[in-house]
Short mmCIF file of N, CA and C in Angstrom, two decimals:
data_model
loop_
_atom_site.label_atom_id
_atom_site.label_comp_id
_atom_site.label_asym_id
_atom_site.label_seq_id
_atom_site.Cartn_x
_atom_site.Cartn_y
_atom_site.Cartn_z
N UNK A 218 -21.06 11.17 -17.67
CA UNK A 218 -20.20 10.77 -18.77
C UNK A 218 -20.58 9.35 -19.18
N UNK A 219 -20.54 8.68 -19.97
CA UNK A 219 -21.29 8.06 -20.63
C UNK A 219 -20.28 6.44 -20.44
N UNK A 220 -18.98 6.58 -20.50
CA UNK A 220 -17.66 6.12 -19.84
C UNK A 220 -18.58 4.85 -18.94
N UNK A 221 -17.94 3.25 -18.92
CA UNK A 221 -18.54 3.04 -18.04
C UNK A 221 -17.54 1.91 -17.43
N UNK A 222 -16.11 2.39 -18.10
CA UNK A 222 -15.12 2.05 -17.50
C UNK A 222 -14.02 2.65 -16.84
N UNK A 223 -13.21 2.42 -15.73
CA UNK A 223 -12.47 3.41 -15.05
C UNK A 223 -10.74 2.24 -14.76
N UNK A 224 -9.88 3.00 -15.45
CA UNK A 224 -8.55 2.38 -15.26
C UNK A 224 -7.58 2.69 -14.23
N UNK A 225 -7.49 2.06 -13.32
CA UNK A 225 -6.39 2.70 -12.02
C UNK A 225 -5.08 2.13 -12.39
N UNK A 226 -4.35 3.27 -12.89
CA UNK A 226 -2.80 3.50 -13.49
C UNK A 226 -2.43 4.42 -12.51
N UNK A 227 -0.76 4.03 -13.11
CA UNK A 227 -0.06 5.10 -12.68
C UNK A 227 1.03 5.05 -11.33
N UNK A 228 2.55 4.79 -11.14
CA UNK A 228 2.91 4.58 -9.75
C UNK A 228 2.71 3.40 -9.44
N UNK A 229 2.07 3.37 -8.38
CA UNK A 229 1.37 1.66 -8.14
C UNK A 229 -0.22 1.87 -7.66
N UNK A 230 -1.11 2.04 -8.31
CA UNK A 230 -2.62 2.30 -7.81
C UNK A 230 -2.81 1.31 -6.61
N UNK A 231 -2.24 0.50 -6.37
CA UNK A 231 -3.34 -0.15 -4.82
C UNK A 231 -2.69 0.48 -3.66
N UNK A 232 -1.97 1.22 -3.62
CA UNK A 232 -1.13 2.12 -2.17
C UNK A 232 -2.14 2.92 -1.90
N UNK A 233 -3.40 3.31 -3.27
CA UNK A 233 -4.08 4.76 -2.77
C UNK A 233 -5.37 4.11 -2.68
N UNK A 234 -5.82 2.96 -3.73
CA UNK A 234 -7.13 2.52 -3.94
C UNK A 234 -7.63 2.24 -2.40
N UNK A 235 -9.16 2.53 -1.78
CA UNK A 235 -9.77 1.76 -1.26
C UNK A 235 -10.97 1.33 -1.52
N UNK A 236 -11.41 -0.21 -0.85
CA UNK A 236 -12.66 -1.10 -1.08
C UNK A 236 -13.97 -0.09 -1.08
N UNK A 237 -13.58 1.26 -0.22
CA UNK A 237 -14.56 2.16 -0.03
C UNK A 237 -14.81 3.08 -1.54
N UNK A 238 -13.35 3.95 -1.64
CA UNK A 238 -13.69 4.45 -3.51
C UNK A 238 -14.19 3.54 -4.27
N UNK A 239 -13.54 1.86 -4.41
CA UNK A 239 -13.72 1.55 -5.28
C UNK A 239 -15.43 0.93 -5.49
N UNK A 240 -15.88 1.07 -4.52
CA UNK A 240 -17.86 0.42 -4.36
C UNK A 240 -18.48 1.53 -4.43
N UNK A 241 -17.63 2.81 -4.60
CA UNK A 241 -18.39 3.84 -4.85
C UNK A 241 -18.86 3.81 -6.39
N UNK A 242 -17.42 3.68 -6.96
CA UNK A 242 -17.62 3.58 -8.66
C UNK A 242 -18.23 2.35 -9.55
N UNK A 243 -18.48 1.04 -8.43
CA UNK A 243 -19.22 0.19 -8.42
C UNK A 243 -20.59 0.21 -8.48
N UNK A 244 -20.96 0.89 -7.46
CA UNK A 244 -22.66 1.18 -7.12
C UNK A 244 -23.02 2.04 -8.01
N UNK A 245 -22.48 3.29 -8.86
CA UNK A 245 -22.65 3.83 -9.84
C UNK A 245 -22.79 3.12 -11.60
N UNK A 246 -22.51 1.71 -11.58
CA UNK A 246 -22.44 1.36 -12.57
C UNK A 246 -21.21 0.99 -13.42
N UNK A 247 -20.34 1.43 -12.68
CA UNK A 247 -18.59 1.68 -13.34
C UNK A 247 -17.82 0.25 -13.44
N UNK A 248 -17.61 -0.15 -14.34
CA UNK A 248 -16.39 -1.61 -13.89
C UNK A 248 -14.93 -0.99 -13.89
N UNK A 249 -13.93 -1.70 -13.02
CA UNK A 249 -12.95 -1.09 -13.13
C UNK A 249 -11.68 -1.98 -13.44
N UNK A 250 -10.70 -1.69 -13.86
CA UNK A 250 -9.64 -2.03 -14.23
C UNK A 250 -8.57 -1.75 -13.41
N UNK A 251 -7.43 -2.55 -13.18
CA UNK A 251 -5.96 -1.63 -12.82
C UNK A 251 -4.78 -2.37 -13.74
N UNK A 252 -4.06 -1.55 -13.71
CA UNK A 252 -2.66 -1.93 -14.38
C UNK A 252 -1.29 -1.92 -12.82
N UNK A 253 -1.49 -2.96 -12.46
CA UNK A 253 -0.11 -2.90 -11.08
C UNK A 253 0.68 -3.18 -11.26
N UNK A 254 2.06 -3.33 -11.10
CA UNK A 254 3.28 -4.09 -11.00
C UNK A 254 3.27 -5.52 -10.23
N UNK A 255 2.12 -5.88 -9.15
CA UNK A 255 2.26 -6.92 -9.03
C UNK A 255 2.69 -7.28 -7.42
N UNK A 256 3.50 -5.83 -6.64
CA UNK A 256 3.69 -5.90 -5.32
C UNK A 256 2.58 -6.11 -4.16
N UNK A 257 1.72 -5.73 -4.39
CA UNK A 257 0.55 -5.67 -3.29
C UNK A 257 -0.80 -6.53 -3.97
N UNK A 258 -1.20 -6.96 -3.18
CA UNK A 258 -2.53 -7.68 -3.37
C UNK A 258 -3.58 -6.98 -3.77
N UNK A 259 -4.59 -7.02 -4.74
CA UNK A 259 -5.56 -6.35 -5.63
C UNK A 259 -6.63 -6.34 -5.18
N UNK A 260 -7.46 -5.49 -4.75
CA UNK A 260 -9.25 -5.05 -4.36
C UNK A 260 -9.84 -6.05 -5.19
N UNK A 261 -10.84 -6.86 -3.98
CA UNK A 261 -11.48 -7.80 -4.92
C UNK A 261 -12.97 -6.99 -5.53
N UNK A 262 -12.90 -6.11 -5.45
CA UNK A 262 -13.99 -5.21 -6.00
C UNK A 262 -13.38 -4.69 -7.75
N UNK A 263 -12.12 -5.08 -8.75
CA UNK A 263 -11.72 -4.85 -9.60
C UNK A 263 -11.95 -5.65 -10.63
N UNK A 264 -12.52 -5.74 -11.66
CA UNK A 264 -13.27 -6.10 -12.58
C UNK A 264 -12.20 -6.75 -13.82
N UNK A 265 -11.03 -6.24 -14.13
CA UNK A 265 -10.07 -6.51 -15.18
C UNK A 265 -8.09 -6.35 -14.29
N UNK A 266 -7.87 -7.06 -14.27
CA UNK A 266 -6.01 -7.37 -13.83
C UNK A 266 -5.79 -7.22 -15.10
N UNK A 267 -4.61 -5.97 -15.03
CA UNK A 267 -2.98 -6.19 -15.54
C UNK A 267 -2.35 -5.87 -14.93
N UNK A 268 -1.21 -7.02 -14.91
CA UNK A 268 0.09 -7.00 -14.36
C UNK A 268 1.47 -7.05 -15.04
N UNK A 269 1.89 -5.88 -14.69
CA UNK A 269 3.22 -5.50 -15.44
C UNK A 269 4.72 -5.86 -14.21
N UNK A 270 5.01 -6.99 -13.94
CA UNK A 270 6.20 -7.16 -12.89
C UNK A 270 7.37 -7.03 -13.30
N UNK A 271 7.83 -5.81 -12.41
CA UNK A 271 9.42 -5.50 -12.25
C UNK A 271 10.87 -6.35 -12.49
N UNK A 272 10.52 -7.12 -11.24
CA UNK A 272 11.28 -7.93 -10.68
C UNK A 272 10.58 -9.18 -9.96
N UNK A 273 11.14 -10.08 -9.14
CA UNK A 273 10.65 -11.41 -8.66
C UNK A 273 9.08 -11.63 -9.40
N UNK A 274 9.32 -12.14 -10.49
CA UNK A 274 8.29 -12.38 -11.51
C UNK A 274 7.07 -13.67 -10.64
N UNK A 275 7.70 -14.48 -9.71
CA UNK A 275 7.56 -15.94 -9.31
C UNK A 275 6.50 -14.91 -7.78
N UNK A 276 6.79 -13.99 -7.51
CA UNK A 276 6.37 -13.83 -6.17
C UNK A 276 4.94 -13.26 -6.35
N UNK A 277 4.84 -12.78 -8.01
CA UNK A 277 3.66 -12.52 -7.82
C UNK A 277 2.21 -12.98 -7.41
N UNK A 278 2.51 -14.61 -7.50
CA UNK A 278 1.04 -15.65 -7.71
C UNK A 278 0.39 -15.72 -6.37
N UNK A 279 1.94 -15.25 -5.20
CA UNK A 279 1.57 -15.25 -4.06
C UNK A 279 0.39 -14.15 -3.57
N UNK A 280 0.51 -13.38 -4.19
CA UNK A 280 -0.66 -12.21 -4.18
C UNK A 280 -1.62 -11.83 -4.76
N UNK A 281 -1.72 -12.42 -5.96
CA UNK A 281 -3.11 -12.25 -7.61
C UNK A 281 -2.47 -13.99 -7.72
N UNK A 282 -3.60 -14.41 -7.15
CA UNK A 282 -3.52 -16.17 -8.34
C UNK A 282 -4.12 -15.78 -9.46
N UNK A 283 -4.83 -14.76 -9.67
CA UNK A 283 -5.53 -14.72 -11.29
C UNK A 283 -5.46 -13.31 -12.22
N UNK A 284 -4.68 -13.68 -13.02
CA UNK A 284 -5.26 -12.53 -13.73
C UNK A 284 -5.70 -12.31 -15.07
N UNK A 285 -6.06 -11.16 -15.28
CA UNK A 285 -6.00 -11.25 -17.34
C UNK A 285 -5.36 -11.16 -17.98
N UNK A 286 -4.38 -10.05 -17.40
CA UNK A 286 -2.74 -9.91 -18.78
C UNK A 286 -2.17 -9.69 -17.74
N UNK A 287 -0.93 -10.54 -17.99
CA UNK A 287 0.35 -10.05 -17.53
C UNK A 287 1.28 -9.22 -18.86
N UNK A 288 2.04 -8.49 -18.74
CA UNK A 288 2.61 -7.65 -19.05
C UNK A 288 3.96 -7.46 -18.77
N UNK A 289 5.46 -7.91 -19.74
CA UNK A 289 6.60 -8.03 -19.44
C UNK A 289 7.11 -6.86 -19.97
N UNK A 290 8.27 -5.93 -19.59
CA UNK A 290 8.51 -5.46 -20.87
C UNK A 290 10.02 -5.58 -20.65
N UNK A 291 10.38 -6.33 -22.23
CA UNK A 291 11.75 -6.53 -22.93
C UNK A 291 12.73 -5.59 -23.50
N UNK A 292 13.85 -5.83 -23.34
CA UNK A 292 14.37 -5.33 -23.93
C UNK A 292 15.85 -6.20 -24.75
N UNK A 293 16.41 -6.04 -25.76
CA UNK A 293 17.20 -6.89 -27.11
C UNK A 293 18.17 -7.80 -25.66
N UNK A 294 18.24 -9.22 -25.60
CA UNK A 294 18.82 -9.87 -25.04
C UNK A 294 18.27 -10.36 -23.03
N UNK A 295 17.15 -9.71 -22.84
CA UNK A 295 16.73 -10.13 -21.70
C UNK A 295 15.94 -11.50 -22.28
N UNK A 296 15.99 -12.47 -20.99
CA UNK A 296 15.51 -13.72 -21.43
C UNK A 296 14.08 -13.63 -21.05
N UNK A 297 13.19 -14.44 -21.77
CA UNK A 297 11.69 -14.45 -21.72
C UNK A 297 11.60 -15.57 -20.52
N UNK A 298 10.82 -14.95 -18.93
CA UNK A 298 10.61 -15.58 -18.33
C UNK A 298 9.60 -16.80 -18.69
N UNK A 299 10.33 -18.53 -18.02
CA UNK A 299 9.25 -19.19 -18.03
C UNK A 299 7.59 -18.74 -17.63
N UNK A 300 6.85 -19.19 -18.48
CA UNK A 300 5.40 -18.84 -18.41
C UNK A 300 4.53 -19.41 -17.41
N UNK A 301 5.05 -20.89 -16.76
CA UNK A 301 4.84 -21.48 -15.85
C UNK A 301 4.54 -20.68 -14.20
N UNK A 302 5.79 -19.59 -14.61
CA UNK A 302 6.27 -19.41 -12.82
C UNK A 302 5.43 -17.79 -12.15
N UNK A 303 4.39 -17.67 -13.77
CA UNK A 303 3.09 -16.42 -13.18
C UNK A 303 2.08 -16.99 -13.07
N UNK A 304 1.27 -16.00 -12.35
CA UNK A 304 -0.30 -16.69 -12.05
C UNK A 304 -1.17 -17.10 -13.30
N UNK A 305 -1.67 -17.78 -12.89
CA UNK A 305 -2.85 -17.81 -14.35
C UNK A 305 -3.23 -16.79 -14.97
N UNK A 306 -3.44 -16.36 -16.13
CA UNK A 306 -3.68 -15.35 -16.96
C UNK A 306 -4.33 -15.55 -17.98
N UNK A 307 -5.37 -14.91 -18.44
CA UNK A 307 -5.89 -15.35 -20.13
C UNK A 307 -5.05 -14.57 -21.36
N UNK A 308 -4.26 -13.80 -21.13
CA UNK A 308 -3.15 -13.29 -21.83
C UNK A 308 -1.67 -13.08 -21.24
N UNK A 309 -0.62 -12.92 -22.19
CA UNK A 309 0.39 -12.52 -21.80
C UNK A 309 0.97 -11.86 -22.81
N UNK A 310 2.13 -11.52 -22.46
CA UNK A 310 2.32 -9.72 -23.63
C UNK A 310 3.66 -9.71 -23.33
N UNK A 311 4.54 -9.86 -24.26
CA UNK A 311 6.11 -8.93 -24.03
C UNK A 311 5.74 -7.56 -24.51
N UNK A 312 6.46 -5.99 -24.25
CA UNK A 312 6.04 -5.37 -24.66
C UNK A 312 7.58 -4.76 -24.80
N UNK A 313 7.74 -3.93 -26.03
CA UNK A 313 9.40 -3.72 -26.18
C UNK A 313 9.76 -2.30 -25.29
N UNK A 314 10.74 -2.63 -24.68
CA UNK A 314 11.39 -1.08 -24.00
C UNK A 314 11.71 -0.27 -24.58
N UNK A 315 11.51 1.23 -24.72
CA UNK A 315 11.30 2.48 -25.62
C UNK A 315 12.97 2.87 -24.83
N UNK A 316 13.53 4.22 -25.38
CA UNK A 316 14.72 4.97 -25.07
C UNK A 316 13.78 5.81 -24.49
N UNK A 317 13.77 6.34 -23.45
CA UNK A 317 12.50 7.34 -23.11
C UNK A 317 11.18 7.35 -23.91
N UNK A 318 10.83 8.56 -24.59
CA UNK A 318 10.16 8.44 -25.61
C UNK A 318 10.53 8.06 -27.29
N UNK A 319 11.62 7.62 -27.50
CA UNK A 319 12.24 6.93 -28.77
C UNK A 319 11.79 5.17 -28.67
N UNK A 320 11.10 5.12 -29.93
CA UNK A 320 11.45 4.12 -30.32
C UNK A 320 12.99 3.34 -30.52
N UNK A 321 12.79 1.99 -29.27
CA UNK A 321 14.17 1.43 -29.71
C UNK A 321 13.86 -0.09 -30.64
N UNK A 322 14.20 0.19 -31.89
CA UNK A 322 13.79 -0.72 -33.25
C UNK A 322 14.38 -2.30 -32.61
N UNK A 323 15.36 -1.99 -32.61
CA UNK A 323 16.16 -3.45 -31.97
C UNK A 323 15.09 -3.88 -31.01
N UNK A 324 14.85 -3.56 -29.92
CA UNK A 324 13.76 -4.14 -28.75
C UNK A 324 12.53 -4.63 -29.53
N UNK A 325 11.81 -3.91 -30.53
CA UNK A 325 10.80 -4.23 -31.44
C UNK A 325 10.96 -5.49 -32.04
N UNK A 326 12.15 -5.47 -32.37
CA UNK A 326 12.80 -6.73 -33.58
C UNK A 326 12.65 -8.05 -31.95
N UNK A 327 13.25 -7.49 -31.43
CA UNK A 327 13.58 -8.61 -30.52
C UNK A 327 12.23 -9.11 -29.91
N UNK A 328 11.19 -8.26 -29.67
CA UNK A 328 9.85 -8.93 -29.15
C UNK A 328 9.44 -9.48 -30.22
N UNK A 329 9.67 -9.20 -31.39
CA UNK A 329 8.44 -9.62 -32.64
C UNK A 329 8.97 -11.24 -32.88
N UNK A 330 10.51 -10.98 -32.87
CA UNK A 330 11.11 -12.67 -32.69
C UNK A 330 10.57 -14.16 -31.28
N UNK A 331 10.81 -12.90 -30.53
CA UNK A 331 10.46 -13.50 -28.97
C UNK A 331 8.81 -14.50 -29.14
N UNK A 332 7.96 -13.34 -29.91
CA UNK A 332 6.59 -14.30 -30.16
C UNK A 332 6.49 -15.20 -31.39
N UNK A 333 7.57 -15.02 -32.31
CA UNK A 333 7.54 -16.43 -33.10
C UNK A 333 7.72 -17.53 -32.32
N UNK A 334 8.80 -17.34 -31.77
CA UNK A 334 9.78 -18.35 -30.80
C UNK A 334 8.64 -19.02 -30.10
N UNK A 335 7.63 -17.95 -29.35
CA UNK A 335 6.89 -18.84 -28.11
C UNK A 335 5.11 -17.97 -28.17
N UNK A 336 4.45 -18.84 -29.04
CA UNK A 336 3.48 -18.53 -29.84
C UNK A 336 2.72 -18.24 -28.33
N UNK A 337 2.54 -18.54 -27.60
CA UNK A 337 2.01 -18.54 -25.90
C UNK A 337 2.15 -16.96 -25.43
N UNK A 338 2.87 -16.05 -26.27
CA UNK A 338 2.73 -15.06 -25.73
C UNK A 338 2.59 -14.19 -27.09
N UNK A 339 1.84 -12.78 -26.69
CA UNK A 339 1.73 -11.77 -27.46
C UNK A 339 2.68 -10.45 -27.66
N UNK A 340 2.10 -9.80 -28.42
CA UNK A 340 3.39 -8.57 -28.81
C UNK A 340 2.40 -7.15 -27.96
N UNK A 341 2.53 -6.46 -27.05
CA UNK A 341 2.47 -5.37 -26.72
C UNK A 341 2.91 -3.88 -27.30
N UNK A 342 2.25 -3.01 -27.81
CA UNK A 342 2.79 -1.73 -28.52
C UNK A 342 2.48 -1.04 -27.45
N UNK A 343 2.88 0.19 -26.88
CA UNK A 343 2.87 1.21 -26.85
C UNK A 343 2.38 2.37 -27.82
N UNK A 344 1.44 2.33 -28.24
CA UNK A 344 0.58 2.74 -29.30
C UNK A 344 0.74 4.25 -29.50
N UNK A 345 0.67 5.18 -28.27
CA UNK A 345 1.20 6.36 -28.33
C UNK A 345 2.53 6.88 -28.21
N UNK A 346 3.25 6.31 -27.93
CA UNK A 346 4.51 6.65 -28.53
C UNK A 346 4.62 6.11 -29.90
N UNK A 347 4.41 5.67 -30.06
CA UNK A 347 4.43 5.26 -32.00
C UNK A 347 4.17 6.34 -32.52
N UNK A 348 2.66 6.93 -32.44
CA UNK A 348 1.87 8.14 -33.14
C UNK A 348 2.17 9.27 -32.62
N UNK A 349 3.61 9.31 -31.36
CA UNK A 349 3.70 10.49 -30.47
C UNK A 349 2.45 11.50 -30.68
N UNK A 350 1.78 10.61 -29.50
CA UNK A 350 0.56 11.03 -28.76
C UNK A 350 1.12 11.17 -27.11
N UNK A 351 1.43 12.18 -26.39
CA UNK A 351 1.60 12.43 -24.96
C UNK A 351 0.48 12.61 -24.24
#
Protein backbone atom coordinates (compact mmCIF):
# COMPACT_ATOMS: atom_id res chain seq x y z
CA UNK A 1 0.00 0.00 0.00
CA UNK A 2 1.53 2.95 -0.95
CA UNK A 3 0.35 4.68 2.69
CA UNK A 4 3.45 5.63 4.40
CA UNK A 5 1.78 6.76 7.39
CA UNK A 6 0.14 4.76 10.25
CA UNK A 7 -2.17 6.49 13.10
CA UNK A 8 -2.56 4.66 16.53
CA UNK A 9 -6.18 5.77 17.67
CA UNK A 10 -8.70 4.65 19.43
CA UNK A 11 -9.32 3.81 23.51
CA UNK A 12 -5.90 4.64 24.60
CA UNK A 13 -3.27 3.09 21.93
CA UNK A 14 -0.13 2.86 24.29
CA UNK A 15 -1.89 -0.03 26.66
CA UNK A 16 -1.51 -2.24 23.34
CA UNK A 17 1.45 -0.49 21.37
CA UNK A 18 4.87 -2.19 21.64
CA UNK A 19 8.62 -0.80 20.87
CA UNK A 20 8.59 -4.29 19.10
CA UNK A 21 5.23 -3.60 16.58
CA UNK A 22 6.15 -0.33 16.47
CA UNK A 23 10.12 -0.96 14.73
CA UNK A 24 8.38 -3.30 12.81
CA UNK A 25 6.39 -0.53 10.93
CA UNK A 26 9.54 1.50 11.25
CA UNK A 27 11.98 -0.80 9.46
CA UNK A 28 9.36 -1.04 6.72
CA UNK A 29 9.45 2.58 5.99
CA UNK A 30 6.20 3.65 7.93
CA UNK A 31 6.25 6.92 10.23
CA UNK A 32 3.81 6.78 12.83
CA UNK A 33 1.51 8.88 14.65
CA UNK A 34 -0.75 8.48 17.88
CA UNK A 35 -3.60 10.39 19.17
CA UNK A 36 -3.51 9.57 23.36
CA UNK A 37 -5.24 11.12 26.11
CA UNK A 38 -2.10 11.76 27.74
CA UNK A 39 -2.15 8.96 30.74
CA UNK A 40 0.82 6.82 29.89
CA UNK A 41 4.11 7.71 28.53
CA UNK A 42 4.59 7.51 24.54
CA UNK A 43 7.03 4.95 22.45
CA UNK A 44 9.94 6.87 21.60
CA UNK A 45 9.83 5.09 18.28
CA UNK A 46 6.50 7.60 17.32
CA UNK A 47 7.08 10.08 14.80
CA UNK A 48 3.93 12.73 15.39
CA UNK A 49 2.08 13.37 19.28
CA UNK A 50 -1.47 14.23 19.75
CA UNK A 51 -2.72 14.73 22.85
CA UNK A 52 -6.25 14.98 23.69
CA UNK A 53 -6.39 15.23 27.93
CA UNK A 54 -9.36 14.28 29.89
CA UNK A 55 -8.67 15.48 33.04
CA UNK A 56 -5.42 16.65 35.20
CA UNK A 57 -4.38 18.68 32.13
CA UNK A 58 -0.94 19.76 34.38
CA UNK A 59 0.03 15.96 34.86
CA UNK A 60 0.55 15.46 31.51
CA UNK A 61 4.22 17.15 30.98
CA UNK A 62 5.14 14.64 33.56
CA UNK A 63 4.98 11.98 30.89
CA UNK A 64 5.33 13.67 27.04
CA UNK A 65 7.52 16.96 27.73
CA UNK A 66 6.91 17.32 23.93
CA UNK A 67 4.48 17.30 21.73
CA UNK A 68 2.78 18.48 18.42
CA UNK A 69 -0.90 19.10 19.16
CA UNK A 70 -2.51 19.07 22.08
CA UNK A 71 -6.11 18.74 21.71
CA UNK A 72 -8.91 20.11 24.25
CA UNK A 73 -12.31 19.53 23.66
CA UNK A 74 -14.89 22.31 24.86
CA UNK A 75 -17.86 22.62 25.51
CA UNK A 76 -20.32 26.40 25.89
CA UNK A 77 -18.95 27.65 29.41
CA UNK A 78 -15.93 25.27 30.29
CA UNK A 79 -12.92 27.51 30.96
CA UNK A 80 -9.90 27.41 28.50
CA UNK A 81 -7.08 25.87 30.40
CA UNK A 82 -3.96 28.08 31.01
CA UNK A 83 -1.55 27.23 28.07
CA UNK A 84 1.39 27.45 30.33
CA UNK A 85 0.47 24.30 32.50
CA UNK A 86 0.91 21.62 29.06
CA UNK A 87 3.96 20.38 27.64
CA UNK A 88 5.46 22.13 24.85
CA UNK A 89 3.59 21.79 21.70
CA UNK A 90 3.85 23.32 18.17
CA UNK A 91 0.02 23.45 18.13
CA UNK A 92 -2.93 23.62 20.22
CA UNK A 93 -6.65 23.12 19.29
CA UNK A 94 -9.96 23.59 21.27
CA UNK A 95 -12.17 21.33 19.51
CA UNK A 96 -16.14 21.78 20.15
CA UNK A 97 -18.14 18.87 21.93
CA UNK A 98 -20.74 17.24 19.52
CA UNK A 99 -24.36 15.76 21.24
CA UNK A 100 -23.28 12.28 20.17
CA UNK A 101 -23.27 12.55 16.59
CA UNK A 102 -25.22 16.13 16.47
CA UNK A 103 -23.73 19.03 15.96
CA UNK A 104 -23.91 21.22 19.15
CA UNK A 105 -23.91 24.98 17.37
CA UNK A 106 -23.54 26.70 20.77
CA UNK A 107 -20.09 24.66 21.53
CA UNK A 108 -19.04 25.80 17.84
CA UNK A 109 -19.96 29.44 18.69
CA UNK A 110 -18.19 29.06 21.89
CA UNK A 111 -14.77 27.64 20.41
CA UNK A 112 -14.83 30.07 17.46
CA UNK A 113 -15.04 32.93 20.31
CA UNK A 114 -12.57 31.05 22.60
CA UNK A 115 -9.85 31.57 19.55
CA UNK A 116 -10.55 35.22 19.04
CA UNK A 117 -10.12 35.66 22.73
CA UNK A 118 -6.66 33.71 22.75
CA UNK A 119 -5.12 33.85 19.23
CA UNK A 120 -2.42 31.04 20.82
CA UNK A 121 -4.82 28.50 20.15
CA UNK A 122 -6.67 26.94 17.15
CA UNK A 123 -10.21 25.78 16.21
CA UNK A 124 -10.48 21.87 15.79
CA UNK A 125 -13.50 20.38 13.50
CA UNK A 126 -14.51 17.16 13.57
CA UNK A 127 -14.75 17.09 9.89
CA UNK A 128 -16.82 13.91 9.62
CA UNK A 129 -19.43 14.53 11.58
CA UNK A 130 -20.05 17.75 9.77
CA UNK A 131 -20.30 15.79 6.28
CA UNK A 132 -21.82 12.73 8.37
CA UNK A 133 -19.16 10.58 7.21
CA UNK A 134 -19.11 7.34 9.86
Amino acid sequence: FPCKWIIWTGGEPTIQLTDDILRQFRDKGYKQAIETNGTRRVPDLIDYITCSPKLNYASVKTRIPKLDEIRIPIKKGDVLPDISIFPEADNFFVSPIFDNDQINWENVAYCVDLVKQHPEWSLSLQIHKLIHIE
